[in-house]
mmCIF file of C-alpha atoms and ligand atoms in Angstrom:
data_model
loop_
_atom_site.group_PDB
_atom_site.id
_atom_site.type_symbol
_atom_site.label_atom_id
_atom_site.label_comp_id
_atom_site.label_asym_id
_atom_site.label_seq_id
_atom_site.Cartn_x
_atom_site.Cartn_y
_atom_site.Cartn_z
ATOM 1 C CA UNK U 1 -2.008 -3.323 -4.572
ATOM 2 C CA UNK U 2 -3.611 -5.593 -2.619
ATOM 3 C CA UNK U 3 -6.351 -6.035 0.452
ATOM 4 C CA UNK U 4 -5.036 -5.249 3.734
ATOM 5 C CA UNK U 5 -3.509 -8.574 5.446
ATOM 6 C CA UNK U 6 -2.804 -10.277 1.516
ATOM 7 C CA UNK U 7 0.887 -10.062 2.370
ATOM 8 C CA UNK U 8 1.527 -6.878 0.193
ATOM 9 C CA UNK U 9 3.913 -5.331 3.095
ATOM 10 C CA UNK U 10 6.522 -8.200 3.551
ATOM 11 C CA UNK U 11 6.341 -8.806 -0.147
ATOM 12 C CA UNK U 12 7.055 -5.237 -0.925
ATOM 13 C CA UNK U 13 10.439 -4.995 1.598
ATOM 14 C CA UNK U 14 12.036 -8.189 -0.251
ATOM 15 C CA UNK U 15 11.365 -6.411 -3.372
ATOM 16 C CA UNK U 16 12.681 -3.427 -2.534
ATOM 17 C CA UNK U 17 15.869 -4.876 -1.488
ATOM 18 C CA UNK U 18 16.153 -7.008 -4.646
ATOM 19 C CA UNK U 19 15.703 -4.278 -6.781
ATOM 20 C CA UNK U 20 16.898 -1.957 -4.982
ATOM 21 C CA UNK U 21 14.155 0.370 -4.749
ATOM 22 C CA UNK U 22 13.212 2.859 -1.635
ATOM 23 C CA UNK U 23 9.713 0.898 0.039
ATOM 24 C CA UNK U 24 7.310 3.331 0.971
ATOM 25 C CA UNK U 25 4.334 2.355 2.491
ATOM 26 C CA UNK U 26 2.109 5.438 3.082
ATOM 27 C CA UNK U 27 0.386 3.268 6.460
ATOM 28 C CA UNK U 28 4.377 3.041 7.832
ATOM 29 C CA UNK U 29 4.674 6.672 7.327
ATOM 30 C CA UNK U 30 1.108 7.610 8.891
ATOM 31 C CA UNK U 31 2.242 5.413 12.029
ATOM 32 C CA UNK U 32 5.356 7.055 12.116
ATOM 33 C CA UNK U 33 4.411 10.435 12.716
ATOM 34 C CA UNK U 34 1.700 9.100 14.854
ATOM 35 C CA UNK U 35 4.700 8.417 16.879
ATOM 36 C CA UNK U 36 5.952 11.261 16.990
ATOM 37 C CA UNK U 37 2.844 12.849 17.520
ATOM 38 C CA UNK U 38 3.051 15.525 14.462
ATOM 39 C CA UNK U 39 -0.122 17.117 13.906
ATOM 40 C CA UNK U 40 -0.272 15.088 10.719
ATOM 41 C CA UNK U 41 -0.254 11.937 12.731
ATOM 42 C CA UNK U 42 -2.745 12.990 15.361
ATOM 43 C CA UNK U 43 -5.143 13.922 12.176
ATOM 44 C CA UNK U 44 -4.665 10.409 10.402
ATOM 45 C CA UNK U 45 -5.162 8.222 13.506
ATOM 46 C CA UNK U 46 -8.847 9.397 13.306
ATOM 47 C CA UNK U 47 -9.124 7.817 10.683
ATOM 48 C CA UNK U 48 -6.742 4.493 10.939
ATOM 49 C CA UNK U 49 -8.596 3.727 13.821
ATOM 50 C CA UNK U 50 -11.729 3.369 11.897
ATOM 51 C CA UNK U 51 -10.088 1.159 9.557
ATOM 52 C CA UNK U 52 -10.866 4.371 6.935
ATOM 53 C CA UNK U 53 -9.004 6.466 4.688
ATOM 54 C CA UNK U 54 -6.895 9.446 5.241
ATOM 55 C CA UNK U 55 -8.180 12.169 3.345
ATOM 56 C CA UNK U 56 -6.443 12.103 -0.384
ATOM 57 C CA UNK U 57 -5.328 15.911 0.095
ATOM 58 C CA UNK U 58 -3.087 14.809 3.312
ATOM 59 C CA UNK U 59 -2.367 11.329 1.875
ATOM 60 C CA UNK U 60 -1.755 13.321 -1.581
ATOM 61 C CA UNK U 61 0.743 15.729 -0.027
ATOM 62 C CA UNK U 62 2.831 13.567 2.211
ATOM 63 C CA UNK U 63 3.863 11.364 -0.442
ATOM 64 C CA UNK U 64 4.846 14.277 -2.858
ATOM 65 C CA UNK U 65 6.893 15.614 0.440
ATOM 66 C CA UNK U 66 8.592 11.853 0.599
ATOM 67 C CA UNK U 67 9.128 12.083 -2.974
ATOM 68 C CA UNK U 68 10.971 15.169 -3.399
ATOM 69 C CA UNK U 69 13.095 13.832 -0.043
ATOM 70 C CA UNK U 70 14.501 11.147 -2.395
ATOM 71 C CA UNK U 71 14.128 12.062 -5.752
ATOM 72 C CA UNK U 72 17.578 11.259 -7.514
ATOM 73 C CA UNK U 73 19.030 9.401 -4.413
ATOM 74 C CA UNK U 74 17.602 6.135 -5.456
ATOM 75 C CA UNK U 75 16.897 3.775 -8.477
ATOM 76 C CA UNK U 76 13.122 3.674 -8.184
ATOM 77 C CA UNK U 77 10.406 3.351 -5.603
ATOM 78 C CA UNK U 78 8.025 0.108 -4.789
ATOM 79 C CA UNK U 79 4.823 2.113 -3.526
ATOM 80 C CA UNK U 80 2.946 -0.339 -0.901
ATOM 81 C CA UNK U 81 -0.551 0.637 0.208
ATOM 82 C CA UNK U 82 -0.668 3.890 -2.484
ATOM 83 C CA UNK U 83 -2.883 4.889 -4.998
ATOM 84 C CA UNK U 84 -5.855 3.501 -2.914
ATOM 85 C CA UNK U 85 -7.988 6.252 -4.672
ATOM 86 C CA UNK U 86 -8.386 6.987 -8.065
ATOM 87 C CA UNK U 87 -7.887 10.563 -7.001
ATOM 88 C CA UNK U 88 -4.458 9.211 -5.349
ATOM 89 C CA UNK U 89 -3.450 7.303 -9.111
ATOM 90 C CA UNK U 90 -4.340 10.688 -10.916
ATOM 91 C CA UNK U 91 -1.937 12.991 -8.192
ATOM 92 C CA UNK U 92 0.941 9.926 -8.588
ATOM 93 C CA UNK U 93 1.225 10.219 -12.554
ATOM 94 C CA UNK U 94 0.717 14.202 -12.232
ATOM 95 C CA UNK U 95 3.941 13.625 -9.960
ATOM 96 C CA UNK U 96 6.055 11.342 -11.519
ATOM 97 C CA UNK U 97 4.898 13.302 -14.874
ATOM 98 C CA UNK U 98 6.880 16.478 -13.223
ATOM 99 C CA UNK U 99 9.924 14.348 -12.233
ATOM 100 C CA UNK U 100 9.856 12.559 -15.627
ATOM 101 C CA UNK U 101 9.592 9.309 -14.861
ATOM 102 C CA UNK U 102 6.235 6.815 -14.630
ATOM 103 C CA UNK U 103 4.566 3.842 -12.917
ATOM 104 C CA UNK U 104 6.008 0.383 -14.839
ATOM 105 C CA UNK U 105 4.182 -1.802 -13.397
ATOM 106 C CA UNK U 106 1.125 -2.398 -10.766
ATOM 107 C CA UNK U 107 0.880 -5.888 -9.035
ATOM 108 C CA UNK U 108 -2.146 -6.706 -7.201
ATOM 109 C CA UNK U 109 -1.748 -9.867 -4.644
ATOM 110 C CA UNK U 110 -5.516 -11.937 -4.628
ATOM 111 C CA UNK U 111 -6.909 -13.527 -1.328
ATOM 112 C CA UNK U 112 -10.250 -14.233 -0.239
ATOM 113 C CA UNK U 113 -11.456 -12.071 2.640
ATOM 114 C CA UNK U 114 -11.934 -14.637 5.413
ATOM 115 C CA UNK U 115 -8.317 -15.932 4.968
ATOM 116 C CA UNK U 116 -7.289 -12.599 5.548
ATOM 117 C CA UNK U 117 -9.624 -11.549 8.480
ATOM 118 C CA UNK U 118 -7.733 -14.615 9.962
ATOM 119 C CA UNK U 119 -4.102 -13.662 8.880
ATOM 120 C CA UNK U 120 -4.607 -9.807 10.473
ATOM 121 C CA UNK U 121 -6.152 -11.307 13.652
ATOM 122 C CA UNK U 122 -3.316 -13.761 14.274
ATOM 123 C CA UNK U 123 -1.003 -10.890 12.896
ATOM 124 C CA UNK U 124 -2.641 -8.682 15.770
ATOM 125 C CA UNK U 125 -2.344 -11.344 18.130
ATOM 126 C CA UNK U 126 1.596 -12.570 17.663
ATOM 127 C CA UNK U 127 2.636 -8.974 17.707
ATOM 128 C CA UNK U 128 4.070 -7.561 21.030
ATOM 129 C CA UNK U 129 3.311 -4.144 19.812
ATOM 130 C CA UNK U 130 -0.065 -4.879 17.644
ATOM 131 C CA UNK U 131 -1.676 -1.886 15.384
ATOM 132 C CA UNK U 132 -5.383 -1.279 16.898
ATOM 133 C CA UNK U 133 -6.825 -1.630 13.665
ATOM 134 C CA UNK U 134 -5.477 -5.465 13.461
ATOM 135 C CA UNK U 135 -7.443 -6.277 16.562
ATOM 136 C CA UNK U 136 -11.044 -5.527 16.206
ATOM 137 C CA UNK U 137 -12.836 -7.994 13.415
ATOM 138 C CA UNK U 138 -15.038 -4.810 12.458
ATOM 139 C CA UNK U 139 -12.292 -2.700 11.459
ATOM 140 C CA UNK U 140 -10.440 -5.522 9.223
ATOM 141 C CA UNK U 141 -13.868 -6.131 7.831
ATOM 142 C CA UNK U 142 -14.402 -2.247 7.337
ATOM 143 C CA UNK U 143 -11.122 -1.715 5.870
ATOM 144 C CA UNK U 144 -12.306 -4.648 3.367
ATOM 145 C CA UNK U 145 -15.734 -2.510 2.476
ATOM 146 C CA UNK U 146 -13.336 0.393 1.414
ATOM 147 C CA UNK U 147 -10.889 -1.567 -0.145
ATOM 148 C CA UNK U 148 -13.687 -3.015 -2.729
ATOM 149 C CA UNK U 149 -15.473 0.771 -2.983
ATOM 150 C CA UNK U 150 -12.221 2.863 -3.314
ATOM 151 C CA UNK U 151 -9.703 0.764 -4.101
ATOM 152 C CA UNK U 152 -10.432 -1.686 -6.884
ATOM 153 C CA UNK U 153 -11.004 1.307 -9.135
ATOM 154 C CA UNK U 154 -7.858 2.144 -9.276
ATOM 155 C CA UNK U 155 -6.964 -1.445 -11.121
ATOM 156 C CA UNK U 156 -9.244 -0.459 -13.788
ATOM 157 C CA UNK U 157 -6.813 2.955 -14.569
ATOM 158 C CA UNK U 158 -3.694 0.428 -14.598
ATOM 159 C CA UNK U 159 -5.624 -1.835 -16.458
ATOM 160 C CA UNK U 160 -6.023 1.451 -19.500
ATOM 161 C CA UNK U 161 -2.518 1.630 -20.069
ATOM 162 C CA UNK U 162 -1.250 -2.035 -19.847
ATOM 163 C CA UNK U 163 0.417 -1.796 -16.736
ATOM 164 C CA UNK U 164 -1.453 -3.880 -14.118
ATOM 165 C CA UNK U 165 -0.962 -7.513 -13.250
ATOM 166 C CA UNK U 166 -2.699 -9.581 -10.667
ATOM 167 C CA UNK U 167 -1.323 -12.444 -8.881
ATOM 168 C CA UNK U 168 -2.751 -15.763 -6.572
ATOM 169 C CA UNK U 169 -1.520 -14.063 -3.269
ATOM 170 C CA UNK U 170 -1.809 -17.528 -1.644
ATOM 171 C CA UNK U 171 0.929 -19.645 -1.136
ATOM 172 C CA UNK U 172 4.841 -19.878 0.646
ATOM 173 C CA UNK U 173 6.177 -16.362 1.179
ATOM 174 C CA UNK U 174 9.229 -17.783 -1.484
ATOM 175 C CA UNK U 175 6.557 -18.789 -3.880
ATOM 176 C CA UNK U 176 4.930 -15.460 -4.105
ATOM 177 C CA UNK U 177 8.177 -13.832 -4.147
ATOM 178 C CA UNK U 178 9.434 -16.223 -6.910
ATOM 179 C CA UNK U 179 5.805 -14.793 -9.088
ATOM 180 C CA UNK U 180 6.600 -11.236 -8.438
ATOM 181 C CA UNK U 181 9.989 -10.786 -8.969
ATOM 182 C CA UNK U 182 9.819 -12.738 -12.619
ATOM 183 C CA UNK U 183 6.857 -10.209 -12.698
ATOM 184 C CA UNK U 184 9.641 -7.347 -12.409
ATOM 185 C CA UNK U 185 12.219 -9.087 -14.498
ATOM 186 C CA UNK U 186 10.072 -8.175 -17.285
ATOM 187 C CA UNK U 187 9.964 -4.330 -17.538
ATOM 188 C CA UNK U 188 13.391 -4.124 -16.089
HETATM 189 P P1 AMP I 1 -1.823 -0.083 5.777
HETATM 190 O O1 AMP I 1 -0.624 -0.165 6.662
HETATM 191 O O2 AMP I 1 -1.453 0.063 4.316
HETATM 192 O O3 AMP I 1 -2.805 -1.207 6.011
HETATM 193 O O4 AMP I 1 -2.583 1.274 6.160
HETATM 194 C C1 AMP I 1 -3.106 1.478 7.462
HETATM 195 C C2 AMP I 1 -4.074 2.650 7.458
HETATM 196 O O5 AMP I 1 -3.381 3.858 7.058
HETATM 197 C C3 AMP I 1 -5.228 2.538 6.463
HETATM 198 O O6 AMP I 1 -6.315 1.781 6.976
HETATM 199 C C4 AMP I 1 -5.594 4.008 6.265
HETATM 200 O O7 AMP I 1 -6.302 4.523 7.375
HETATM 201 C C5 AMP I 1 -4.223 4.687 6.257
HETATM 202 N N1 AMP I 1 -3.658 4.718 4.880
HETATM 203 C C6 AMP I 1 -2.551 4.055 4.427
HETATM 204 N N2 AMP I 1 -2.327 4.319 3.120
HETATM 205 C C7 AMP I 1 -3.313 5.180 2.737
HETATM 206 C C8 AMP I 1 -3.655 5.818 1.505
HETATM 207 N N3 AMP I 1 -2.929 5.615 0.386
HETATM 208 N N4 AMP I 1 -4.739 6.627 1.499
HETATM 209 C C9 AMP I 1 -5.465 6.852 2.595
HETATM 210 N N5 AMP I 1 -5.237 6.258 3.776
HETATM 211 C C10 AMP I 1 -4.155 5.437 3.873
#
């Protein structure tokens, strides 16, 4: 877990292919069936546009849908952008409970907020196809505000059971790579 802009989403696809895990990033799949224009979409961009959160119930229920898609088709999955509610961190161990299995570990990448205001604007900027809420300073900064009243929370339930670990989220992409990955290496 991580603020929006720390880096989480290109850290979380070299993962995923070391370890062979299936990414899912919950803000891929809401832009995806914006898209497509599913109904689902059309009722999340009201929120992504704010820079809010989907409601947990939709949020909740899409992943359990992705979930079932893949369950015994791959080794694990690196979640990227999910729990960002403690709600969300209750519904995942009710659902990895049923498919007995469990979270082993939660990294958290640490940057300061106006280093990342910058990153998402030149992010929004270099990108010939840029997401709207990577363009507009108030948005980053509101998806900040929620990030520090929903979000950090959800450390504190990792924290309980011994499975959270927070890393400087500064540096070379390799660098942080090199952190997280040794991070992995030890509950393999
Ligand atoms: P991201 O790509 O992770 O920055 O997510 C982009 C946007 O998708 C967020 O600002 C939210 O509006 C929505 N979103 C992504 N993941 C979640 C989640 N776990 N719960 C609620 N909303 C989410």
């Amino acid at each position: 877990m991580a603020l929006p802009g720390s880096g989480k989403g290109t850290q979380a696809v070299k993962l995923a292919e070391t370890f062979n895990l299936l990414h899912i990033s919950t803000g891929d799949l809401f832009r995806s069936e914006l898209k497509n224009e599913t109904p689902l979409g059309i009722e999340a961009k009201k929120y992504m546009d704010k820079g809010e959160l989907v409601p947990d119930e939709v949020t909740i229920g899409m992943l359990s849908n992705k979930l079932d898609e893949y369950a015994g088709k791959v080794e694990g999955f690196i979640f990227d952008g999910y729990p960002r509610t403690q709600l969300q961190a209750e519904a995942l161990d009710k659902l990895l409970d049923l498919k007995k299995t469990s979270i082993s570990l939660v990294l958290a990448l640490e940057v300061a907020e106006d280093e990342i205001v910058h990153r998402i604007l030149e992010r929004g900027k270099a990108s010939a196809n840029p997401r709207p809420d990577d363009l507009d300073e108030n948005i980053i900064r509101n998806r900040f505000k929620i990030y520090l009243k929903e979000t950090a929370q959800v450390a504190d339930h990792y924290k309980k059971i011994d499975k959270f670990v927070a890393l400087n989220g500064v540096g070379t992409i390799d660098e942080i790579f090199d952190a997280l990955k040794a991070e992995i290496e030890k509950v393999k």
